[in-house]
Short mmCIF file of C-alpha atoms in Angstrom, two decimals:
data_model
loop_
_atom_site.label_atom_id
_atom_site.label_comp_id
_atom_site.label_asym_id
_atom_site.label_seq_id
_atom_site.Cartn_x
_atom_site.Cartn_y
_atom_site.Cartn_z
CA UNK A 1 -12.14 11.25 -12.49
CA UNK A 2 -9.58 13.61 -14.33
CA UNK A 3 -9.04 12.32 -17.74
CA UNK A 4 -5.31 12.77 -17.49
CA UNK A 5 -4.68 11.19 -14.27
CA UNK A 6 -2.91 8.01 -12.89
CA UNK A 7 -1.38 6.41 -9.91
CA UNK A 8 1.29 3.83 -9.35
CA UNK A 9 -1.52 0.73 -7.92
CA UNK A 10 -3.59 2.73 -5.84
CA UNK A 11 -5.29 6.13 -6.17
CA UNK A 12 -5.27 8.82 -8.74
CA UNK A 13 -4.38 12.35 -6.99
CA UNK A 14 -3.25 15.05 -9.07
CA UNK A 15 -0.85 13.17 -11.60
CA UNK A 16 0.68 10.08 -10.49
CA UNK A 17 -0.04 7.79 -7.07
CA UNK A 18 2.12 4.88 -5.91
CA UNK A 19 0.62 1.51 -4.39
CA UNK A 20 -1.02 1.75 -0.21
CA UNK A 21 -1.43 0.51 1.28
CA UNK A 22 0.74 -0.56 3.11
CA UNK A 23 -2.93 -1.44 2.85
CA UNK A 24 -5.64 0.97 2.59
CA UNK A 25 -8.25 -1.13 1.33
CA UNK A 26 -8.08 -4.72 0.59
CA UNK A 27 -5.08 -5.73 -1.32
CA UNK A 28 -1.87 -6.76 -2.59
CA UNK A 29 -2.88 -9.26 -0.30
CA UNK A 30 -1.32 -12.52 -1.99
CA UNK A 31 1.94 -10.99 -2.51
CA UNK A 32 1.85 -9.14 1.02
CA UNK A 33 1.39 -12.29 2.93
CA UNK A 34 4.77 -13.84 1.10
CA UNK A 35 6.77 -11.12 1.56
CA UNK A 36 5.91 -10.26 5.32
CA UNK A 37 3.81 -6.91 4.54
CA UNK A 38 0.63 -7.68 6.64
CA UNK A 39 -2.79 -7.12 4.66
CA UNK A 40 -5.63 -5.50 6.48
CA UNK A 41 -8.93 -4.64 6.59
CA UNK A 42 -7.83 -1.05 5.73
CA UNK A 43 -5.48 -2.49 2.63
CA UNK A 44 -5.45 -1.47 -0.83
CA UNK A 45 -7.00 -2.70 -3.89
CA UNK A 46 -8.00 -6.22 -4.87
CA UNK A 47 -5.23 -9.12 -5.13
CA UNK A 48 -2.78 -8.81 -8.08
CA UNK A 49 -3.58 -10.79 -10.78
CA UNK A 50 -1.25 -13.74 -12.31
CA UNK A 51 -0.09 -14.54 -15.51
CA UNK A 52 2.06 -12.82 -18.29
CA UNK A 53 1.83 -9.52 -19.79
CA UNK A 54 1.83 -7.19 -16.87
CA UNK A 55 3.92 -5.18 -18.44
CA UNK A 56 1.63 -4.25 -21.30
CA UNK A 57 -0.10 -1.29 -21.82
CA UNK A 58 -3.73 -1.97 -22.24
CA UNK A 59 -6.79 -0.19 -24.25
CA UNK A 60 -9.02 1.48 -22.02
CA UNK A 61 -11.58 2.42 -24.76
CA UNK A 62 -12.19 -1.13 -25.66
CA UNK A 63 -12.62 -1.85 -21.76
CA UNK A 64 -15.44 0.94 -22.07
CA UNK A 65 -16.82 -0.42 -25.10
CA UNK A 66 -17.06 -4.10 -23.29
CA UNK A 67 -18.90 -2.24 -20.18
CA UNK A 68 -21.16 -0.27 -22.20
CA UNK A 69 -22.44 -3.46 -24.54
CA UNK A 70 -22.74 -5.11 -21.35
CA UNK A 71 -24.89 -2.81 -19.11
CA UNK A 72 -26.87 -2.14 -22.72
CA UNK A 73 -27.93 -6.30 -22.60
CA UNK A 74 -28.84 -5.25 -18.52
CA UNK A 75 -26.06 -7.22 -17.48
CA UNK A 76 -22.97 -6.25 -14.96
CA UNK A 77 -20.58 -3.92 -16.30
CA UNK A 78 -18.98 -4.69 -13.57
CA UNK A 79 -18.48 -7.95 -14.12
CA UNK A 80 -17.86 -7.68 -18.01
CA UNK A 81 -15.07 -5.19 -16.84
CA UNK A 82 -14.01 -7.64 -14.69
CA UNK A 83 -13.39 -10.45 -16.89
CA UNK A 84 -11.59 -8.20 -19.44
CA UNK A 85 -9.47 -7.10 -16.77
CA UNK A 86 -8.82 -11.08 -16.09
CA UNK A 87 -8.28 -11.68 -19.68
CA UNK A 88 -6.16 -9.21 -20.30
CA UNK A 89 -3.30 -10.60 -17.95
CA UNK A 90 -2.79 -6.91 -16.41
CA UNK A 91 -1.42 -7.95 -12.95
CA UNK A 92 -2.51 -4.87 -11.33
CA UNK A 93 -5.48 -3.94 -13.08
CA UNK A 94 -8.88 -4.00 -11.13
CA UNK A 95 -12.47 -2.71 -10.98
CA UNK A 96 -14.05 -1.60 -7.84
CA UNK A 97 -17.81 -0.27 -7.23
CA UNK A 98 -18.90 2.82 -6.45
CA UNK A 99 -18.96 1.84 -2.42
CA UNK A 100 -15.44 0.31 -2.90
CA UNK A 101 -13.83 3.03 -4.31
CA UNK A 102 -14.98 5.88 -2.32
CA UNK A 103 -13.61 3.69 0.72
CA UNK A 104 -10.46 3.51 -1.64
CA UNK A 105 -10.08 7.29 -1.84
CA UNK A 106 -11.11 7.38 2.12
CA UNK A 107 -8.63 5.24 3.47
CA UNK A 108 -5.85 6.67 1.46
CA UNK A 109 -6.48 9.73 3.53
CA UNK A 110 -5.44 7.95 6.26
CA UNK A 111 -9.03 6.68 7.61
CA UNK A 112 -11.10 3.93 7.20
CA UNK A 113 -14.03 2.01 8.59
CA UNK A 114 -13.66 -1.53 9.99
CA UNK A 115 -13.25 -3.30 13.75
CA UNK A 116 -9.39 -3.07 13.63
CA UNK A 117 -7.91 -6.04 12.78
CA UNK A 118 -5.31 -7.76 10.38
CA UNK A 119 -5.86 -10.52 8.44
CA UNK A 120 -2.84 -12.03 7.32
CA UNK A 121 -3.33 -15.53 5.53
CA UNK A 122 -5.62 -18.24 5.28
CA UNK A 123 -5.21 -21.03 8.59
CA UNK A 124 -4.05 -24.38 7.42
CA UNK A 125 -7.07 -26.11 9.26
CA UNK A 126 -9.26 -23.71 7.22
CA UNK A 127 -10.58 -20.43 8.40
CA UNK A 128 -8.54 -16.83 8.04
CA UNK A 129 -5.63 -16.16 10.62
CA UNK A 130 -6.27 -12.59 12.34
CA UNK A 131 -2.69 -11.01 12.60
CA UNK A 132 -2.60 -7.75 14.28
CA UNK A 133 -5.24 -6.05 16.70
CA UNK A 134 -5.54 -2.82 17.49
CA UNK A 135 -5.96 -2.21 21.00
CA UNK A 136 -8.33 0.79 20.89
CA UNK A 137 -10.32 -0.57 18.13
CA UNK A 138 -13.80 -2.85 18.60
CA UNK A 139 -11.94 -6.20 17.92
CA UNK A 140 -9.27 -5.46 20.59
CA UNK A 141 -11.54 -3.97 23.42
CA UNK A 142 -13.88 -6.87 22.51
CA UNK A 143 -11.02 -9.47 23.46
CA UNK A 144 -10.07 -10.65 19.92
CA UNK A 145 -6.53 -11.49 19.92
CA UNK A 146 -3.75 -12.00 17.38
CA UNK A 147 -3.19 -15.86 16.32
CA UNK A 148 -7.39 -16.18 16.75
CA UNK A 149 -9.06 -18.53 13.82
CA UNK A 150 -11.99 -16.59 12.17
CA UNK A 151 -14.19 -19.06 10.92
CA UNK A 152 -17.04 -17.00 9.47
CA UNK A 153 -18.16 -13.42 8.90
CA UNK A 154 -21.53 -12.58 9.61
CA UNK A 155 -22.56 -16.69 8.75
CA UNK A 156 -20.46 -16.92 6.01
CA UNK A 157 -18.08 -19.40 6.42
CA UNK A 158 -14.10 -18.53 5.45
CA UNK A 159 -12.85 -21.83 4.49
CA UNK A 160 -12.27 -21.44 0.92
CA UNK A 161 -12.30 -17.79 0.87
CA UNK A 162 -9.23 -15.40 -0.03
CA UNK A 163 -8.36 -12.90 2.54
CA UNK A 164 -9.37 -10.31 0.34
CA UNK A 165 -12.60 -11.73 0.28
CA UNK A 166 -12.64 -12.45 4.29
CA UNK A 167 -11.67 -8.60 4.36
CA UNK A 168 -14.25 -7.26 2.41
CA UNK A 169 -16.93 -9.23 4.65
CA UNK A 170 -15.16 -7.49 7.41
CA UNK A 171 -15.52 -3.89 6.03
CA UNK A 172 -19.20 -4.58 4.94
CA UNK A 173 -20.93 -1.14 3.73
CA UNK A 174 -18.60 0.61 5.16
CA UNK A 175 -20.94 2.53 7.44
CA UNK A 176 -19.67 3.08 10.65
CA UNK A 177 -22.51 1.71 13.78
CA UNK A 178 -22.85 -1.11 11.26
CA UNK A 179 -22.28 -4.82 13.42
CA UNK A 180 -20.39 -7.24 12.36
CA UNK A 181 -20.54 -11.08 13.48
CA UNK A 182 -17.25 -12.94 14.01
CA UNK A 183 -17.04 -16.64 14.81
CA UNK A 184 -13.87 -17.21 16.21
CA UNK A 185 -11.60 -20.16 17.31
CA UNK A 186 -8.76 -20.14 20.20
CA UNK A 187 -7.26 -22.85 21.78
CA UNK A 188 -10.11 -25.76 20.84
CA UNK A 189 -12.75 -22.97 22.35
CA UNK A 190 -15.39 -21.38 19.61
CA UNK A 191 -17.42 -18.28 19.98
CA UNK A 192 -19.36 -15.61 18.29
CA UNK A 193 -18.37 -11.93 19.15
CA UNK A 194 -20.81 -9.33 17.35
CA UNK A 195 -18.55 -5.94 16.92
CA UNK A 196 -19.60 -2.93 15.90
CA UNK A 197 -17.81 -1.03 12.93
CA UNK A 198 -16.15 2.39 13.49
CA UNK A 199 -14.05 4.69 11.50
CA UNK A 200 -10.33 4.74 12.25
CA UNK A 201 -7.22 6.86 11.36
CA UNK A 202 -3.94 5.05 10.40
CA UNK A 203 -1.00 6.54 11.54
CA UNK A 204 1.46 5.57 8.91
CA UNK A 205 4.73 7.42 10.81
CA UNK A 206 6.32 6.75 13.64
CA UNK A 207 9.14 8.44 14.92
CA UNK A 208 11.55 7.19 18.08
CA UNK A 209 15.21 8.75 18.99
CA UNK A 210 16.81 5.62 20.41
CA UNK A 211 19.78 7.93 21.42
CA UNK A 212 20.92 11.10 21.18
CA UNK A 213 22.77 10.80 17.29
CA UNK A 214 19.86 8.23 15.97
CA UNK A 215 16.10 9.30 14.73
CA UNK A 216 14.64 6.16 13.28
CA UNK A 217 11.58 7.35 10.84
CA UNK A 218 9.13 4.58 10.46
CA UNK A 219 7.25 4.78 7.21
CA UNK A 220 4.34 2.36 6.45
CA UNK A 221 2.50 4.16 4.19
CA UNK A 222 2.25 7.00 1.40
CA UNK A 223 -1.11 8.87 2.83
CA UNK A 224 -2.09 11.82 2.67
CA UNK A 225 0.30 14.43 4.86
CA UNK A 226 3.41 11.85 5.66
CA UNK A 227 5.76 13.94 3.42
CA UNK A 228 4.96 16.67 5.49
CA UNK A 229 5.51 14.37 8.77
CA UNK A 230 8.97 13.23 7.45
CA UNK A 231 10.37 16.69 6.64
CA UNK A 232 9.31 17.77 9.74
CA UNK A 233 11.04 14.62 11.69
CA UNK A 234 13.97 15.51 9.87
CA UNK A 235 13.68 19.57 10.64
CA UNK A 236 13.54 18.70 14.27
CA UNK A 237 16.46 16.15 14.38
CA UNK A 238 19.01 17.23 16.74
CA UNK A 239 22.24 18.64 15.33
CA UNK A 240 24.51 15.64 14.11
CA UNK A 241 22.35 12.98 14.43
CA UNK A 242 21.80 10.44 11.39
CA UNK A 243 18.34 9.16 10.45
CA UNK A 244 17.39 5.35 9.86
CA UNK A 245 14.40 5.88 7.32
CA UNK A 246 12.67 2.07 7.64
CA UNK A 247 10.54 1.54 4.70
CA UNK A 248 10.18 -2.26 5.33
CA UNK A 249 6.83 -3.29 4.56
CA UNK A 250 6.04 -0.21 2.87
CA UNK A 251 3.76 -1.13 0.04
CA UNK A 252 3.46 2.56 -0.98
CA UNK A 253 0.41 5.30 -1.45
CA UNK A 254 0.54 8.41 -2.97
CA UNK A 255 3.38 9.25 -4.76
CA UNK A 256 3.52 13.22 -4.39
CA UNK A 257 3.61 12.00 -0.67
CA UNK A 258 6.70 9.97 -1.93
CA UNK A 259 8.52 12.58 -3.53
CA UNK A 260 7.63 14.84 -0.44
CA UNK A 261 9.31 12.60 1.61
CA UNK A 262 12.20 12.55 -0.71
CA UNK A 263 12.64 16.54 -0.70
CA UNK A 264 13.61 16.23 3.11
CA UNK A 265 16.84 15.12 2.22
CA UNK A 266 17.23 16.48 -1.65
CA UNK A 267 17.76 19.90 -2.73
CA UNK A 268 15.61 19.74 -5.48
CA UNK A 269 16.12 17.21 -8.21
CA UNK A 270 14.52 14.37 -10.47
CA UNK A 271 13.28 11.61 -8.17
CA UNK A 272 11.65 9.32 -10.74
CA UNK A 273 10.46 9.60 -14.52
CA UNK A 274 7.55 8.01 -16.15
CA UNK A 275 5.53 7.04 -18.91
CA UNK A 276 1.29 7.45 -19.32
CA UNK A 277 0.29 5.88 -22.72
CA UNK A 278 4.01 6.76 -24.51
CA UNK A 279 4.18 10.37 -22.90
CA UNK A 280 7.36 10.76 -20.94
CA UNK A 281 6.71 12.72 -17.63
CA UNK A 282 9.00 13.27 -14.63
CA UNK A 283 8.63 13.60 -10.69
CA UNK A 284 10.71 16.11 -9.04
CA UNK A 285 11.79 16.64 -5.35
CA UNK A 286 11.56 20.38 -3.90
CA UNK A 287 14.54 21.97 -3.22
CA UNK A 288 15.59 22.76 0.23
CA UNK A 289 16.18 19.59 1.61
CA UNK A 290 18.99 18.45 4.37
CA UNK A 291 21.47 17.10 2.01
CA UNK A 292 24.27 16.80 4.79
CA UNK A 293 22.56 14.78 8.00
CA UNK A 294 23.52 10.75 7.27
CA UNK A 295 21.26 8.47 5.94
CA UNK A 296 20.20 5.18 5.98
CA UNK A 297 17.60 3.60 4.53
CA UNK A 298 15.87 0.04 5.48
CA UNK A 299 14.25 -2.12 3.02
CA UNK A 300 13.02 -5.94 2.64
CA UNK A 301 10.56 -7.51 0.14
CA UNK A 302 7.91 -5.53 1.04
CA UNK A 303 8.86 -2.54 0.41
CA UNK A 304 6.64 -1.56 -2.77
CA UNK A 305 5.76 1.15 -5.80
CA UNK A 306 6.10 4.56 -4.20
CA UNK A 307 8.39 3.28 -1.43
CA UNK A 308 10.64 2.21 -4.11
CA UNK A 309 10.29 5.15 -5.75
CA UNK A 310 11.67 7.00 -2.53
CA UNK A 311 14.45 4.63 -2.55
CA UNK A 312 15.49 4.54 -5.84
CA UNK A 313 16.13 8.05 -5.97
CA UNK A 314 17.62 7.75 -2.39
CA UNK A 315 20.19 5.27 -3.95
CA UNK A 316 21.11 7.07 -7.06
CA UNK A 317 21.72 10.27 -6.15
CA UNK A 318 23.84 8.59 -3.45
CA UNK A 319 22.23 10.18 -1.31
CA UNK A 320 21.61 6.69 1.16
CA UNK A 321 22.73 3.66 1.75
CA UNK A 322 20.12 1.36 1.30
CA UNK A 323 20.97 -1.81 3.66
CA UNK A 324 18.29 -4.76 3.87
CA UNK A 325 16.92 -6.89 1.12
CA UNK A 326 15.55 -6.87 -2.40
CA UNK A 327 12.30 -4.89 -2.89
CA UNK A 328 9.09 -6.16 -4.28
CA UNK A 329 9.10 -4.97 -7.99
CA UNK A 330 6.12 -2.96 -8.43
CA UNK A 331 6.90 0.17 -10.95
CA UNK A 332 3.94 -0.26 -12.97
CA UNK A 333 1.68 2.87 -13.22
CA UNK A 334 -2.33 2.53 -13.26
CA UNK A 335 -5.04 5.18 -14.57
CA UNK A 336 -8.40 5.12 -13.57
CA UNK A 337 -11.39 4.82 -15.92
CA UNK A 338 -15.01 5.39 -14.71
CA UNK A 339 -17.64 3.08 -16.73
CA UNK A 340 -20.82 3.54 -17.96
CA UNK A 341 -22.24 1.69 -14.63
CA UNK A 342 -20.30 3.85 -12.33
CA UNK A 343 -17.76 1.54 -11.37
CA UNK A 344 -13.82 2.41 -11.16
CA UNK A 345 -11.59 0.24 -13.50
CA UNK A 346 -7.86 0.56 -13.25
CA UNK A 347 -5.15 -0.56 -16.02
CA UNK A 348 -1.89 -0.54 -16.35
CA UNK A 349 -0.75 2.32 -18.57
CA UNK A 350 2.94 2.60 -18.15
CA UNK A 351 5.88 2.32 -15.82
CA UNK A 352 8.80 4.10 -13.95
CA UNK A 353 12.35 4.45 -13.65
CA UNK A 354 14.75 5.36 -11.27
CA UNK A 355 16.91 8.83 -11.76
CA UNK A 356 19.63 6.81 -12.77
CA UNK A 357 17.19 4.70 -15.57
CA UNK A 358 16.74 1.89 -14.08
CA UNK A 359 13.17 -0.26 -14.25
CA UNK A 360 11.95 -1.38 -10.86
CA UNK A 361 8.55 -3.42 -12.38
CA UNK A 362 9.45 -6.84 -11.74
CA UNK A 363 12.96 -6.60 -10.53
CA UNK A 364 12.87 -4.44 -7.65
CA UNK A 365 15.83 -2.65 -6.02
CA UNK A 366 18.80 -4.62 -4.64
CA UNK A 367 19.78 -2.99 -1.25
CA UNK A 368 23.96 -1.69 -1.15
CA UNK A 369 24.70 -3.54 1.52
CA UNK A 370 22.34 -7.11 1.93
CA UNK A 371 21.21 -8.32 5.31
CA UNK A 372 18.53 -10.49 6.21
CA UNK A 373 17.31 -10.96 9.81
CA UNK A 374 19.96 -8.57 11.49
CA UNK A 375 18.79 -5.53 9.04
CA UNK A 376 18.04 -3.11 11.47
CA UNK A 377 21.19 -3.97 13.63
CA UNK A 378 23.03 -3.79 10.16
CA UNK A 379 21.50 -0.42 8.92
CA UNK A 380 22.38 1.07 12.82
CA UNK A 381 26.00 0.37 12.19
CA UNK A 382 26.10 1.60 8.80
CA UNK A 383 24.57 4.86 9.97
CA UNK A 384 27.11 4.76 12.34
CA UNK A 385 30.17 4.48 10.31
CA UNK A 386 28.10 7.35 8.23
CA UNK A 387 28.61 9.51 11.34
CA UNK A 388 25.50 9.01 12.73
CA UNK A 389 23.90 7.22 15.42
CA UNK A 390 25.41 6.26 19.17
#
């Protein structure tokens, strides 16, 4: 891992990377289920931690030190790593093994290996709620539906467990051919379905033209290439029409793929600044950009990290009007650190700001014009008014 880089939550790619997933591995997931984003087998990093002092920059040499004196006395540096991580109160930090990070860098490349299913929360009568199939994947095809109880993964019962637990039982090795046995409740009836794993792609962007002066650019995720997808939705918009850019749920990715995005509609320009350990850096848009076509952009509470990165500098250059609800809050940046046991630890290092200054970590971005269950009905008006849209 490059000594100099760092991410915001997820992956480290060239400089700086905003938070998945929505969900490329396993987390956020405690935070995602209370603000609507839907955690999946394909979600990103562990849970975020509780407690104070998130906001802290934290000493990676004396986590090494920790996982070096541990593996030395044969125990888990791992696990030492672990607990400092715990200790430390760093709400994003986190340590992955080898096999758990190399499906981290995977899925952010819009990929991963699983049965293709969403697990949301844990059931109230005990068991994990499954809250999105995908049709073509093994779950789907196998009959597994939305709303079904999973009770235990491959014997292990899920009473008790966090979804991020229930999802890594899910995911397994990560090999795809690899079975997996679900035992599953529906309507009073119980069953065991054996699935087999297989790698999927994600397809973070979707793109629909409602009418002829609307293109509504759904954006779920930061992976690799959706910068690229967005400028080319916008390239291919119709003369005159407005785009709705929907970043609800958004819980971010890679944050070059962010500031792609955001050259679509900038000429150029400072999208976000940020620190790494005290040193002052900044993120810039490319120039070339359709600064003229209206613009609206849709957030709620799940709209994390890079996604608020996009929209901050969306909002202050006035470049949008951001209609929906309060983000999440997540403008904390993370740098990986490989330890002397192989596994990936990841602390917080810094944060960002908006163009305009303004700190997102724990306060989020406050939409211009507020709207709760009507957003999208809202946002289509706005546009609209803007000049846009039917």
């Amino acid at each position: 891992m490059p000594a100099g880089s760092a991410h915001l939550c997820l992956r480290p790619r060239g400089v700086v990377r905003g938070a998945v997933l929505t969900f490329v591995f396993a987390g956020v997931l405690a935070t995602a289920a209370a603000t609507g984003a839907l955690p999946r087998e394909d979600a990103a990093g562990p849970e975020p931690r509780t407690g104070g002092g998130d906001r802290a920059v934290y000493d990676r040499a004396t986590l090494h030190r920790v996982a070096a004196e541990a593996v030395a006395d044969g125990k888990s540096g791992k696990q030492a790593a672990e607990e400092f991580v715990s200790r430390s109160g760093d709400r994003w930090g986190a340590v992955y093994d080898r096999r758990e990070y190399a499906e981290f860098e995977q899925s952010l490349d819009g990929t991963y290996t699983g049965v293709g299913l969403s697990a949301a929360r844990t059931a109230p009568e005990g068991g994990v709620e499954v809250a999105r199939v995908r049709p073509d994947g093994p779950a789907g095809r196998h009959g597994v539906r939305a709303g079904d109880l999973l009770l235990a993964v491959d014997g292990r019962a899920t009473e008790g467990l966090s979804v991020s637990e229930a999802v890594s039982l899910l995911r397994g090795d990560g090999r795809p051919g690899s079975t997996v046995a679900l035992r599953i409740r529906r309507d009073g009836m119980t069953w065991t379905q054996t699935l087999r794993r297989e790698r999927l792609a994600t397809d973070p962007v979707a793109v629909s033209r409602p009418d002829a002066r609307t293109v509504v650019i759904r954006v779920s995720a930061f992976s690799k290439g959706v910068g690229a997808r967005v400028r080319e939705a916008v390239r291919t918009a119709p003369a005159g029409a407005g785009v709705l850019l929907d970043l609800r749920g958004n819980s971010g990715g890679l944050v070059d793929e962010a500031a792609s995005a955001a050259s679509a509609f900038l000429d150029g320009g400072l999208v976000a600044t940020y620190d790494v350990e005290g040193e002052q850096r900044s993120l810039y848009a490319e120039r070339g950009g359709d600064t003229g076509r209206p613009l609206v952009a849709l957030v709620d509470g799940g709209t994390m990290s890079a996604a608020e990165l996009l929209t901050g500098a969306l909002q202050d250059r006035g470049r949008a009007v951001t209609v929906g609800s309060n983000t999440f809050g997540k403008g904390s940046v993370q740098m990986p650190s490989t330890l002397p046991d192989g596994s990936v630890a990841e602390l917080t290092v810094g944060h960002y700001r908006t163009p305009a200054g303004h700190e997102v970590d724990g306060r989020g971005i406050a939409p211009d014009l507020p709207a709760g269950k009507g957003a999208e009905d809202r946002a289509r008006r706005v546009l609209s008014g803007l000049g846009g849209g039917s």
